[in-house]
PDB file of C-alpha atoms in Angstrom:
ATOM      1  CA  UNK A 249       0.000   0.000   0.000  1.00  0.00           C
ATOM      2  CA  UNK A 250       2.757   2.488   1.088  1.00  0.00           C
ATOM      3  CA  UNK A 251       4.737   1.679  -2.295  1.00  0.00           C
ATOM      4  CA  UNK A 252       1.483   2.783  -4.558  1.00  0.00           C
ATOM      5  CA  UNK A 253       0.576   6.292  -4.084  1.00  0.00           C
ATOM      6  CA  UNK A 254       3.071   9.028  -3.025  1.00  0.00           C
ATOM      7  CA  UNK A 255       2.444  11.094   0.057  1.00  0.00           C
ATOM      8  CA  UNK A 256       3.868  14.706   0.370  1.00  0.00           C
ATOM      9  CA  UNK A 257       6.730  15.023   2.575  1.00  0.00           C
ATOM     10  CA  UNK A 258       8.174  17.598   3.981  1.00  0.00           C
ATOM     11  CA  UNK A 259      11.372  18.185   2.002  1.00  0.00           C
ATOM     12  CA  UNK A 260       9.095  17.641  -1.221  1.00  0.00           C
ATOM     13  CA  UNK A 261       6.897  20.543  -0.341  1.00  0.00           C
ATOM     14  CA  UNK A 262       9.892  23.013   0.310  1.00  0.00           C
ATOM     15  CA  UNK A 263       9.486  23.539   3.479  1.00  0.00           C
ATOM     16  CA  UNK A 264       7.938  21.937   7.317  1.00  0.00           C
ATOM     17  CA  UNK A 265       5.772  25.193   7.466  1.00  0.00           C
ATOM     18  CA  UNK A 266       4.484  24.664   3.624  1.00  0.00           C
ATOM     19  CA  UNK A 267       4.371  20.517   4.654  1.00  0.00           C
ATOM     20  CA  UNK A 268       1.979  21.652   7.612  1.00  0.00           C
ATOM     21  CA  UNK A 269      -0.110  23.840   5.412  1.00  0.00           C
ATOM     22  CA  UNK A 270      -0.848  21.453   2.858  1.00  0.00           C
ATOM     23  CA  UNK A 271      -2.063  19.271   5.077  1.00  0.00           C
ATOM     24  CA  UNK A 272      -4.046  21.127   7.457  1.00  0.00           C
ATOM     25  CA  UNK A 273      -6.183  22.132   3.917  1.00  0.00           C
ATOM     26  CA  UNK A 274      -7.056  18.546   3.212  1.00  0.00           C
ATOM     27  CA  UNK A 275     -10.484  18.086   4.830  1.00  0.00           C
ATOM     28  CA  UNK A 276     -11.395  15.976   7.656  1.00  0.00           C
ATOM     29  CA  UNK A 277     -13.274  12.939   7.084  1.00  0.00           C
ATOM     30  CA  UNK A 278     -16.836  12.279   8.881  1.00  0.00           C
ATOM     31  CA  UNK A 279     -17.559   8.978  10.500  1.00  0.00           C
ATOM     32  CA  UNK A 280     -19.492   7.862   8.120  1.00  0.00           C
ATOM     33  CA  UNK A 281     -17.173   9.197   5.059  1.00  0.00           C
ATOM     34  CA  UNK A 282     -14.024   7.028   7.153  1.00  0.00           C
ATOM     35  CA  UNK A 283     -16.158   3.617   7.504  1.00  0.00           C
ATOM     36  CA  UNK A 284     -17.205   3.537   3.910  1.00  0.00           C
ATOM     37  CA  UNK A 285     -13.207   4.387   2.558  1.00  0.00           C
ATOM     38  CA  UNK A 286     -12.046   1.587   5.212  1.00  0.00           C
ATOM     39  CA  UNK A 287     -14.831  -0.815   4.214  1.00  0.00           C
ATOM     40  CA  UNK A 288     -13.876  -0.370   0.665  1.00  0.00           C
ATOM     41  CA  UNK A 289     -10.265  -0.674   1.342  1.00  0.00           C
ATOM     42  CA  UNK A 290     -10.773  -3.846   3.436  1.00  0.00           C
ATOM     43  CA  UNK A 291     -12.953  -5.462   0.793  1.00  0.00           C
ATOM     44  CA  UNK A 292     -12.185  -4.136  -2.458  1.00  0.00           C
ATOM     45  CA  UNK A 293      -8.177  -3.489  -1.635  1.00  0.00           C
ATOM     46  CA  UNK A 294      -9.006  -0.224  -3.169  1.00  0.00           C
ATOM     47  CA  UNK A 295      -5.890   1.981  -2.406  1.00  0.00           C
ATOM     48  CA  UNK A 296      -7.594   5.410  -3.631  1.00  0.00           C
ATOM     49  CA  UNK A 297      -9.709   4.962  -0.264  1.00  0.00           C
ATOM     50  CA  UNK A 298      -6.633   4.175   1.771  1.00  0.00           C
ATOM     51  CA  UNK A 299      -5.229   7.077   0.660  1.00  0.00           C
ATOM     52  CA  UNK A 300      -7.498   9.281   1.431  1.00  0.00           C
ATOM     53  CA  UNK A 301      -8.242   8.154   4.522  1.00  0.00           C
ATOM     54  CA  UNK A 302      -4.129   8.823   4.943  1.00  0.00           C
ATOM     55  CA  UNK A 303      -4.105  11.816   3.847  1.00  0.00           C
ATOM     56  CA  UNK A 304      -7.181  12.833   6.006  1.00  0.00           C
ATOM     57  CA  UNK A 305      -4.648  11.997   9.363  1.00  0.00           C
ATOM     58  CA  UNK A 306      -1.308  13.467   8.128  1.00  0.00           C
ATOM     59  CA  UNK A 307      -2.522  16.420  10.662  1.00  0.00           C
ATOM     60  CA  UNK A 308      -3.020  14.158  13.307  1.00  0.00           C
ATOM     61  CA  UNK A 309       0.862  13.044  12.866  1.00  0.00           C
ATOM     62  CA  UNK A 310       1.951  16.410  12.951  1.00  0.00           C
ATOM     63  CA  UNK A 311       0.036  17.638  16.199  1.00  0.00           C
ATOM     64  CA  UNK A 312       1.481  14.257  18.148  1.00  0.00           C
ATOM     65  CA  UNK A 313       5.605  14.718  16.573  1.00  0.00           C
ATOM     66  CA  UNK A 314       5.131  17.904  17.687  1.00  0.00           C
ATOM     67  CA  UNK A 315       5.337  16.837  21.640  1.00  0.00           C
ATOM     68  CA  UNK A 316       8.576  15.323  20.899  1.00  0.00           C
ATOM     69  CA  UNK A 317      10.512  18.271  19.602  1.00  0.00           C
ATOM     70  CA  UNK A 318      12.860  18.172  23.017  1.00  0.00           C
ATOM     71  CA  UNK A 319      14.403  15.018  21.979  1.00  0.00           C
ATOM     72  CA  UNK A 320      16.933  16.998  19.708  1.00  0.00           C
ATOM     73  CA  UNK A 321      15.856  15.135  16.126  1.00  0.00           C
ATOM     74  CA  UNK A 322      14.786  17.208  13.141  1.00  0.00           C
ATOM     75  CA  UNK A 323      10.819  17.751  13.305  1.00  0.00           C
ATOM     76  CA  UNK A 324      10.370  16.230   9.445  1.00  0.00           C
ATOM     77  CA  UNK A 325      12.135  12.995  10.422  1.00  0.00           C
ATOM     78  CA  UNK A 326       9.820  12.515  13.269  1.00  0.00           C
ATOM     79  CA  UNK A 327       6.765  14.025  11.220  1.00  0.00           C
ATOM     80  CA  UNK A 328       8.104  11.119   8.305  1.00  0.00           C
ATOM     81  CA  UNK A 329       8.093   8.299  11.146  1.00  0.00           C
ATOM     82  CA  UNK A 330       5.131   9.337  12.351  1.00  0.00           C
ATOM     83  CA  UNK A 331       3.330   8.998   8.488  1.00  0.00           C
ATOM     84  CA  UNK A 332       4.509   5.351   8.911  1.00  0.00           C
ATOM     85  CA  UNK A 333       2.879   4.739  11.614  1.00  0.00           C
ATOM     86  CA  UNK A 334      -0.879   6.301  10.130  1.00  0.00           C
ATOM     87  CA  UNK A 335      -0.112   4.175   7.243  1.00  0.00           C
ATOM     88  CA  UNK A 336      -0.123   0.991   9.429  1.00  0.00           C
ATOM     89  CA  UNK A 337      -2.751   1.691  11.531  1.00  0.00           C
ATOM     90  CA  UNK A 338      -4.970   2.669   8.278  1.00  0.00           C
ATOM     91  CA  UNK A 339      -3.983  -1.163   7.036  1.00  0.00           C
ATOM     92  CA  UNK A 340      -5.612  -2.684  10.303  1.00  0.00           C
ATOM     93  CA  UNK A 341      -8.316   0.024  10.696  1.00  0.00           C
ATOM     94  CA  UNK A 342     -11.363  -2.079  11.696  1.00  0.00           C
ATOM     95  CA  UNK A 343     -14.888   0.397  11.421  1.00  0.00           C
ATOM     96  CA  UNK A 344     -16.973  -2.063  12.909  1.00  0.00           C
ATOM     97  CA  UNK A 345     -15.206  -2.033  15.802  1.00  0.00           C
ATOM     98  CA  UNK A 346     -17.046   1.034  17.016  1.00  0.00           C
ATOM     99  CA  UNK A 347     -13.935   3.016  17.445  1.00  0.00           C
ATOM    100  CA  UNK A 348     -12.379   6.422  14.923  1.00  0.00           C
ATOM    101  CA  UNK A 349      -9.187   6.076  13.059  1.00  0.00           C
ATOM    102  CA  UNK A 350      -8.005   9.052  15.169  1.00  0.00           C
ATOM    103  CA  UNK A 351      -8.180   7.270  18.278  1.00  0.00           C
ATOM    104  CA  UNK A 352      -6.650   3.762  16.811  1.00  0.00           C
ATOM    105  CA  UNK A 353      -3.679   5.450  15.039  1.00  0.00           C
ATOM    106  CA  UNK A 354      -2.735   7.650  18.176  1.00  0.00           C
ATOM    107  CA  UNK A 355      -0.426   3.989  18.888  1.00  0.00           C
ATOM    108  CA  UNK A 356       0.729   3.414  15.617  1.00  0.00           C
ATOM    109  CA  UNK A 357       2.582   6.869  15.070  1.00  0.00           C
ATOM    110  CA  UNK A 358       3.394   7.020  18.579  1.00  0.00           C
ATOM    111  CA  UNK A 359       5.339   3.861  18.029  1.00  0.00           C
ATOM    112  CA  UNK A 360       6.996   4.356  14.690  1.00  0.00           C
ATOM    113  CA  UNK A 361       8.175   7.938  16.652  1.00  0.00           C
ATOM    114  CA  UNK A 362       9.329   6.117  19.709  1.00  0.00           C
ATOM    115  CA  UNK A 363      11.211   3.886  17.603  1.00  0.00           C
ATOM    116  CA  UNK A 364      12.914   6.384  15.799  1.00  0.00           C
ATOM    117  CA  UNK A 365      14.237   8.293  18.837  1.00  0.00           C
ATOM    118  CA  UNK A 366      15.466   5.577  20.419  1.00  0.00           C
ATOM    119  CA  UNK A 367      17.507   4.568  17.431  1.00  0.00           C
ATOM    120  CA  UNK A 368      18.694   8.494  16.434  1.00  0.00           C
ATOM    121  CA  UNK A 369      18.797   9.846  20.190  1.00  0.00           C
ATOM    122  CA  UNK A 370      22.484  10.788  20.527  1.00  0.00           C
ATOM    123  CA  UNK A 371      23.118   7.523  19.050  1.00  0.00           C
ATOM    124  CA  UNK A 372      23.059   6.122  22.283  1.00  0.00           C
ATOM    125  CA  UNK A 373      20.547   3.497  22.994  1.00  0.00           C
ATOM    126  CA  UNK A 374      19.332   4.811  26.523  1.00  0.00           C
ATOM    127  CA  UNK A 375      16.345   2.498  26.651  1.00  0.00           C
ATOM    128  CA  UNK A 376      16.251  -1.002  26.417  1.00  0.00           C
ATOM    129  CA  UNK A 377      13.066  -3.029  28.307  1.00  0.00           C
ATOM    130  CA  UNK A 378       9.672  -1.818  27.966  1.00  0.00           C
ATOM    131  CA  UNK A 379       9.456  -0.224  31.519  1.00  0.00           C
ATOM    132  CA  UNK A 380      12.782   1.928  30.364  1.00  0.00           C
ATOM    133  CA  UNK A 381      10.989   3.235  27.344  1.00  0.00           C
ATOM    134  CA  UNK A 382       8.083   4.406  29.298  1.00  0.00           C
ATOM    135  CA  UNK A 383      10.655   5.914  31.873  1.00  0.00           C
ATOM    136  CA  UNK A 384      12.496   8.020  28.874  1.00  0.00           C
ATOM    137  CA  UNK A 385       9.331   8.794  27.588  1.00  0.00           C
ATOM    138  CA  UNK A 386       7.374  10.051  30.630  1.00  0.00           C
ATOM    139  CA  UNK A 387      10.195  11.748  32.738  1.00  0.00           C
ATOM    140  CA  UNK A 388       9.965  14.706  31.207  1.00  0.00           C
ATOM    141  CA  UNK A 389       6.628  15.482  31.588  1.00  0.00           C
ATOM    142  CA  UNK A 390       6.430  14.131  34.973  1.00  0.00           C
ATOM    143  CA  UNK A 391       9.369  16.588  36.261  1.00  0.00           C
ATOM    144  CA  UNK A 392       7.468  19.262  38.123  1.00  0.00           C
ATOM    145  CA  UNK A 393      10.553  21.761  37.437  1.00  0.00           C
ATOM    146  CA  UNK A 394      14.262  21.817  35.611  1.00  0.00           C
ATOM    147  CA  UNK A 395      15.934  21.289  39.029  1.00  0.00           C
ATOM    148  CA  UNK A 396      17.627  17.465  40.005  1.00  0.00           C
ATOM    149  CA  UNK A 397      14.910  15.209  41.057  1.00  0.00           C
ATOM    150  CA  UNK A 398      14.776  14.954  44.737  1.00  0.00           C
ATOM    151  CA  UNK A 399      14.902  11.084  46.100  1.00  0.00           C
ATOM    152  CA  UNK A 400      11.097  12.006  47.094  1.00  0.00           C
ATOM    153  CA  UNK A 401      10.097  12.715  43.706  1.00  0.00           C
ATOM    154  CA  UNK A 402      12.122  10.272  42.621  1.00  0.00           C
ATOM    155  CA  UNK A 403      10.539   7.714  44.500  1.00  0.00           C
ATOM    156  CA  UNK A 404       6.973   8.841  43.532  1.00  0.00           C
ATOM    157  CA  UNK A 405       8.141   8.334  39.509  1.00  0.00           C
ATOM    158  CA  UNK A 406       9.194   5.026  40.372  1.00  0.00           C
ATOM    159  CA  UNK A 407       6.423   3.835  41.861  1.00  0.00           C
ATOM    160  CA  UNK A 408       4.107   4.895  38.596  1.00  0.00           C
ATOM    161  CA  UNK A 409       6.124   3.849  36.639  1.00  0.00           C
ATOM    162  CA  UNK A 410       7.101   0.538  38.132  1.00  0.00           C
ATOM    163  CA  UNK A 411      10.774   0.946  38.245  1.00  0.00           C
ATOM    164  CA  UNK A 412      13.803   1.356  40.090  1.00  0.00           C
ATOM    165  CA  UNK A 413      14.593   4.730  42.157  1.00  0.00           C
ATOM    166  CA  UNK A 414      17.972   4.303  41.182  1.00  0.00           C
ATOM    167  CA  UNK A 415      16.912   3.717  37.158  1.00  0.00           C
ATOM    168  CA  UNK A 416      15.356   6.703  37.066  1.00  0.00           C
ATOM    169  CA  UNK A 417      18.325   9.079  38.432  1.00  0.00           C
ATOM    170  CA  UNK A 418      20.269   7.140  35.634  1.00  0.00           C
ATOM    171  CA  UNK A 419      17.832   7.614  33.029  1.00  0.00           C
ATOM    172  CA  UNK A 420      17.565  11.704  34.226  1.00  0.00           C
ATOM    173  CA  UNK A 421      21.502  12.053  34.362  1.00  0.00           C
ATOM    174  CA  UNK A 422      21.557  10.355  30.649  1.00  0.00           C
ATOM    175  CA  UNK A 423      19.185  12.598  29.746  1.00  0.00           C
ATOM    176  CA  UNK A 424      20.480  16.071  31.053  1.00  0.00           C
ATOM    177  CA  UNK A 425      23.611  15.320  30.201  1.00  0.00           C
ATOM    178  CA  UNK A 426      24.895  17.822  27.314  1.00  0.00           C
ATOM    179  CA  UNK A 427      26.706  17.098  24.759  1.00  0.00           C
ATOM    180  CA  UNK A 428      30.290  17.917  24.350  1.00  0.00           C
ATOM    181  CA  UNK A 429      32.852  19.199  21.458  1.00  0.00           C
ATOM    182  CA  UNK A 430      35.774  16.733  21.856  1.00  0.00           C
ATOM    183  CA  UNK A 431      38.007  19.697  19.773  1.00  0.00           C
ATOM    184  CA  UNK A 432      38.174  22.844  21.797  1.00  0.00           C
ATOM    185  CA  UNK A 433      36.800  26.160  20.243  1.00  0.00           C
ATOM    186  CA  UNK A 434      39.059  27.874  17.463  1.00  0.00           C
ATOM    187  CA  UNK A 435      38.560  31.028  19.566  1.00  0.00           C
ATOM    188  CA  UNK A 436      39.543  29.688  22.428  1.00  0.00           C
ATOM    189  CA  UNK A 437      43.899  29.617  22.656  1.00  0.00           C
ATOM    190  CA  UNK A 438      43.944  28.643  26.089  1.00  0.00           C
ATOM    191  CA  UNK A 439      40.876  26.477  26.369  1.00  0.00           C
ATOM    192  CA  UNK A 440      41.346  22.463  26.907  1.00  0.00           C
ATOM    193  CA  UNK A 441      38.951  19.715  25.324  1.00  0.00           C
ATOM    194  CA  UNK A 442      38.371  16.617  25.587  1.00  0.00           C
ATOM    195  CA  UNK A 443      40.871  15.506  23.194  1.00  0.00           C
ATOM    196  CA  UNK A 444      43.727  16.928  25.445  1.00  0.00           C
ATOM    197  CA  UNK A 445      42.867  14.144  28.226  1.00  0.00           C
ATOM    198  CA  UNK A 446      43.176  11.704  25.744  1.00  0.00           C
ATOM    199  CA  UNK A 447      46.570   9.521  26.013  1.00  0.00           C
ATOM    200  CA  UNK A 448      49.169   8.975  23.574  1.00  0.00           C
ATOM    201  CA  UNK A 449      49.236   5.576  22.913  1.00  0.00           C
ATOM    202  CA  UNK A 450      52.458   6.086  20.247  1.00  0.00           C
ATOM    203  CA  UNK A 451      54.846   7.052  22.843  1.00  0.00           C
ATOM    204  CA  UNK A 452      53.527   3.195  24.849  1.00  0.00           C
ATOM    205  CA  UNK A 453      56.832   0.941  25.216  1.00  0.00           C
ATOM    206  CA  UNK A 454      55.579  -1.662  22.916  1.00  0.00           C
ATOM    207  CA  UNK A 455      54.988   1.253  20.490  1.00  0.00           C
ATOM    208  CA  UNK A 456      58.168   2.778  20.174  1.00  0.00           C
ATOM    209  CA  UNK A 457      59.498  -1.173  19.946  1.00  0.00           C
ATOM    210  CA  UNK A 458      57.782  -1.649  17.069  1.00  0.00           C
ATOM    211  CA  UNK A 459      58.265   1.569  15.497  1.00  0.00           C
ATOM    212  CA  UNK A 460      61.851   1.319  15.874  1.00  0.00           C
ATOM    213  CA  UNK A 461      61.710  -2.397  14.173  1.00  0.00           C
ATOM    214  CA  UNK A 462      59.772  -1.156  11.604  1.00  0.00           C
ATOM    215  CA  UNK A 463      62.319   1.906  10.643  1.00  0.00           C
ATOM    216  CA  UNK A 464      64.986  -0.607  10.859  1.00  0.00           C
ATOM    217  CA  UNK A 465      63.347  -3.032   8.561  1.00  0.00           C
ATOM    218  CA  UNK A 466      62.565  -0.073   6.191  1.00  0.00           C
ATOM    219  CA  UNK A 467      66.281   0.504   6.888  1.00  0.00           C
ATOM    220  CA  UNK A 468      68.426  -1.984   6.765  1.00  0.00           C
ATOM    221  CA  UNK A 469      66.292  -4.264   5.403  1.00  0.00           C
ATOM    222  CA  UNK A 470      65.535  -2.422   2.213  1.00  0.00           C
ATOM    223  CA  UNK A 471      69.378  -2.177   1.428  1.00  0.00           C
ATOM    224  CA  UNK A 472      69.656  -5.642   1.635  1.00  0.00           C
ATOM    225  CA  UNK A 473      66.903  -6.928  -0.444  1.00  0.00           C
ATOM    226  CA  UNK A 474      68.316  -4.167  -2.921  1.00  0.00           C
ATOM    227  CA  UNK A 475      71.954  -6.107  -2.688  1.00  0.00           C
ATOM    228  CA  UNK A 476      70.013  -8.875  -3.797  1.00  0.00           C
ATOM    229  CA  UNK A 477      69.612  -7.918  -7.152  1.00  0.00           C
ATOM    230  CA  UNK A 478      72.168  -7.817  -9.930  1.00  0.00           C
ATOM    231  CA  UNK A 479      72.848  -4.232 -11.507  1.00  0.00           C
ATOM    232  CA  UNK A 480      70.346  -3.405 -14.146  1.00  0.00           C
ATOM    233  CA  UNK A 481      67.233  -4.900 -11.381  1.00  0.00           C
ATOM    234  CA  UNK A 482      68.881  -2.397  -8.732  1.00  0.00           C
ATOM    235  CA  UNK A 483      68.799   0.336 -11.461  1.00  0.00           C
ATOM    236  CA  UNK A 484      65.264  -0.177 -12.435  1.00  0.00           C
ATOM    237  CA  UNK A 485      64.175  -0.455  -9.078  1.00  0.00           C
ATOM    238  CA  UNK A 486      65.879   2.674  -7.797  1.00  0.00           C
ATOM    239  CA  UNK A 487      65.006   4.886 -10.544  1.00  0.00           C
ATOM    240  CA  UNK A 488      61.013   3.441 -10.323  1.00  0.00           C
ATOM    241  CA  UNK A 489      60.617   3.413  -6.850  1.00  0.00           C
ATOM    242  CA  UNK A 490      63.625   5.287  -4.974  1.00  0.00           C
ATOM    243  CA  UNK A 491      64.159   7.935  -6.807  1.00  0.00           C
ATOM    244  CA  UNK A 492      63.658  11.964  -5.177  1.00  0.00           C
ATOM    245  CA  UNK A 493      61.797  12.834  -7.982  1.00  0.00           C
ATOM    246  CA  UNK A 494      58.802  11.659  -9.911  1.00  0.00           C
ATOM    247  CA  UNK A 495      60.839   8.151 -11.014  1.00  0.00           C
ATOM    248  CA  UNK A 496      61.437   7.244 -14.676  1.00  0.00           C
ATOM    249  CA  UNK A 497      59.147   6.153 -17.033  1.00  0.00           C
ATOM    250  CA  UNK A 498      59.259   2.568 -18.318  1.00  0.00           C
ATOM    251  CA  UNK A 499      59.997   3.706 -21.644  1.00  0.00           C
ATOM    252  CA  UNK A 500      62.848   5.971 -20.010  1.00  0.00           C
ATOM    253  CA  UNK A 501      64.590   3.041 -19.015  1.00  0.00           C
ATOM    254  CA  UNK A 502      64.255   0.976 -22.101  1.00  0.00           C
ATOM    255  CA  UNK A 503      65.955   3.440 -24.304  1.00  0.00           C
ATOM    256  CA  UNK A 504      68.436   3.455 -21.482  1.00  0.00           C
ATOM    257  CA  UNK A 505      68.909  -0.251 -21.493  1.00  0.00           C
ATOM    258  CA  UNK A 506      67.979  -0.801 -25.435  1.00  0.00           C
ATOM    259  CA  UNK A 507      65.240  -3.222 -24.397  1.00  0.00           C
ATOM    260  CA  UNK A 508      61.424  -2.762 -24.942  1.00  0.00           C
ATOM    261  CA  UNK A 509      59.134  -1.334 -22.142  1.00  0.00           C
ATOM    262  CA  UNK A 510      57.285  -4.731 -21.919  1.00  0.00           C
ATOM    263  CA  UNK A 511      61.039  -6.197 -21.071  1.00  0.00           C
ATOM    264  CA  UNK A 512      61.580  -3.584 -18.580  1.00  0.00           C
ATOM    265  CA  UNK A 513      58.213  -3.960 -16.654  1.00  0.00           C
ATOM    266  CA  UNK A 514      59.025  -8.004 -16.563  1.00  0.00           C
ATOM    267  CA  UNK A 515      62.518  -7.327 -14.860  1.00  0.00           C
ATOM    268  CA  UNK A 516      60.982  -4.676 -12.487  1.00  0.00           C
ATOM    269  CA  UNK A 517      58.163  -7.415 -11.675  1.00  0.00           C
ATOM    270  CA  UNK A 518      60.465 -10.239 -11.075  1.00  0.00           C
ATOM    271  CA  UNK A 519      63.091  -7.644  -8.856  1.00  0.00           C
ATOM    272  CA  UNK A 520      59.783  -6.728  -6.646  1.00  0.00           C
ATOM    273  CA  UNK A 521      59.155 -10.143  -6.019  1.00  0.00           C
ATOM    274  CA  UNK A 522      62.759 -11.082  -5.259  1.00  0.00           C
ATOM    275  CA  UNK A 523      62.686  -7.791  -2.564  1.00  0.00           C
ATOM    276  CA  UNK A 524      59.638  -8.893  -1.018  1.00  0.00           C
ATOM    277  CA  UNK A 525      60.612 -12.519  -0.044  1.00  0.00           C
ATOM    278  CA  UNK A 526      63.791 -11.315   0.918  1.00  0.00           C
ATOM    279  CA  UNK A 527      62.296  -8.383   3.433  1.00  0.00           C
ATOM    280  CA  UNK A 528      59.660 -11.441   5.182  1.00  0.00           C
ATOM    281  CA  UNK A 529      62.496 -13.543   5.292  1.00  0.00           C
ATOM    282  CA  UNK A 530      64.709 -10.855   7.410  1.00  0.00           C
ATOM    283  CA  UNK A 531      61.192  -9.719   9.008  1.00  0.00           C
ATOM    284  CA  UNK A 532      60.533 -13.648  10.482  1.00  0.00           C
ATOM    285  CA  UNK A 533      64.559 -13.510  11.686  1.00  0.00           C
ATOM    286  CA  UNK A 534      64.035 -10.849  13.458  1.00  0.00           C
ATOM    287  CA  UNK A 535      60.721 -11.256  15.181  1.00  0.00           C
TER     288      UNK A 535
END
């Protein structure tokens, strides 16, 4: 159903305030209007009715994403969530169940938003069990003020909420906690970051012993896999690969050599190989 009629969206309209207009002008459906579109849709699998009965509720999706605009997450990306959720609840819409689409889709977006913060929130997944969600999704509104939570009140949330004291100073530190630039300002000369704190794992022991095996091998090693070779290899490979400038050309170092390029690129080819099983070879000596 989702995949057969397009829906406007907020970044295809222009703009959230020109999203919201457009659908605050479609008009709202009566009872009986809504249980003859989800009859026929339920019947007939006639998407025309589903989507109006969609488009219809798009308001209703952006009056409930709007309660969640503390959470830090763009409003269109919770308003687009949201739209999934309508469309569900639209698929399962029952009429003869007494009860309006309004009131059965309230779940469906809610959900699809929930979701959607918990995955996004400062990429941190702060809830986990179902009586965590409803902690991070009621604590706000159950805060009587900005100020810490005293163990009293505290206490009280627990209790409704059927949870741990302790889980729900966690869950308000988590929550209050800002976040933080690990670079310092670039107005800021004197400031310190984050990043300062941070140790230097290169200067570790084991670091510096590998480092200075590593320069050796680069070292010492490289001259003798280049002793290796007989004199034109050593040539080609120092004026390929060694060279301060840009290195010569294949055809460079045939006319030098009267050979063809092909030829040249074979003994370069065959020297590289030679170099390489000669480096692992002093490499496995000396680890």
């Amino acid at each position: 159903m989702t995949a057969t009629f397009a829906l406007p969206v907020p970044s295809s309209s222009g703009s959230l305030e020109q999203y919201i207009q457009i659908v605050n002008s479609v008009p709202l459906l009566s009872a009986e209007e809504e249980n003859e579109l989800a009859n026929r849709l339920h019947a007939q699998n006639d998407l025309e009715a589903a989507k109006k009965l969609v488009l219809s509720h798009l308001r209703v999706v952006v009056s409930i994403a709007r309660g969640y605009a503390g959470y830090g997450l763009p409003q269109a990306d919770l308003i687009q969530e949201g739209n999934i959720g309508l469309m569900k609840a639209v698929k399962r819409f029952e009429p003869n169940r007494g009860v309006r689409l309004f009131s059965f889709a309230v779940h469906w977006i809610k959900a699809e938003i929930h979701e959607f913060i918990l995955r996004n929130w400062r990429l941190v997944r702060v809830a986990t069990t179902k009586p965590q969600r409803k902690l991070f999704f009621n604590l706000r509104s159950m805060k009587k003020s900005f100020a810490a939570l005293t163990d009293s009140e505290a206490r009280v949330i627990a209790d409704d909420l059927g949870v741990k004291p302790e889980e729900v100073r966690e869950m308000e530190t988590r929550m209050s906690g800002q976040d933080v630039a690990l670079l310092a300002d670039d107005n800021d000369d004197e400031g310190f970051a984050p990043i300062d704190w941070l140790a230097d794992s290169d200067h570790e022991p084991t670091r510096q012993l590998e480092k200075k095996a590593f320069d050796h091998l680069q070292t010492a090693g490289l001259e003798q896999a280049l002793s290796s070779l007989d004199a034109r290899s050593r040539r080609i490979i120092e004026a390929r690969w060694l060279a301060d400038d840009s290195g010569a050309t294949l055809h460079e170092l045939a006319a030098e050599f009267g050979v063809s390029a092909e030829r040249i690129r074979q003994i370069e080819a065959k020297a590289l190989t030679k170099m390489k099983a000669a480096l692992s070879e002093r490499a496995a000596i000396e680890a």
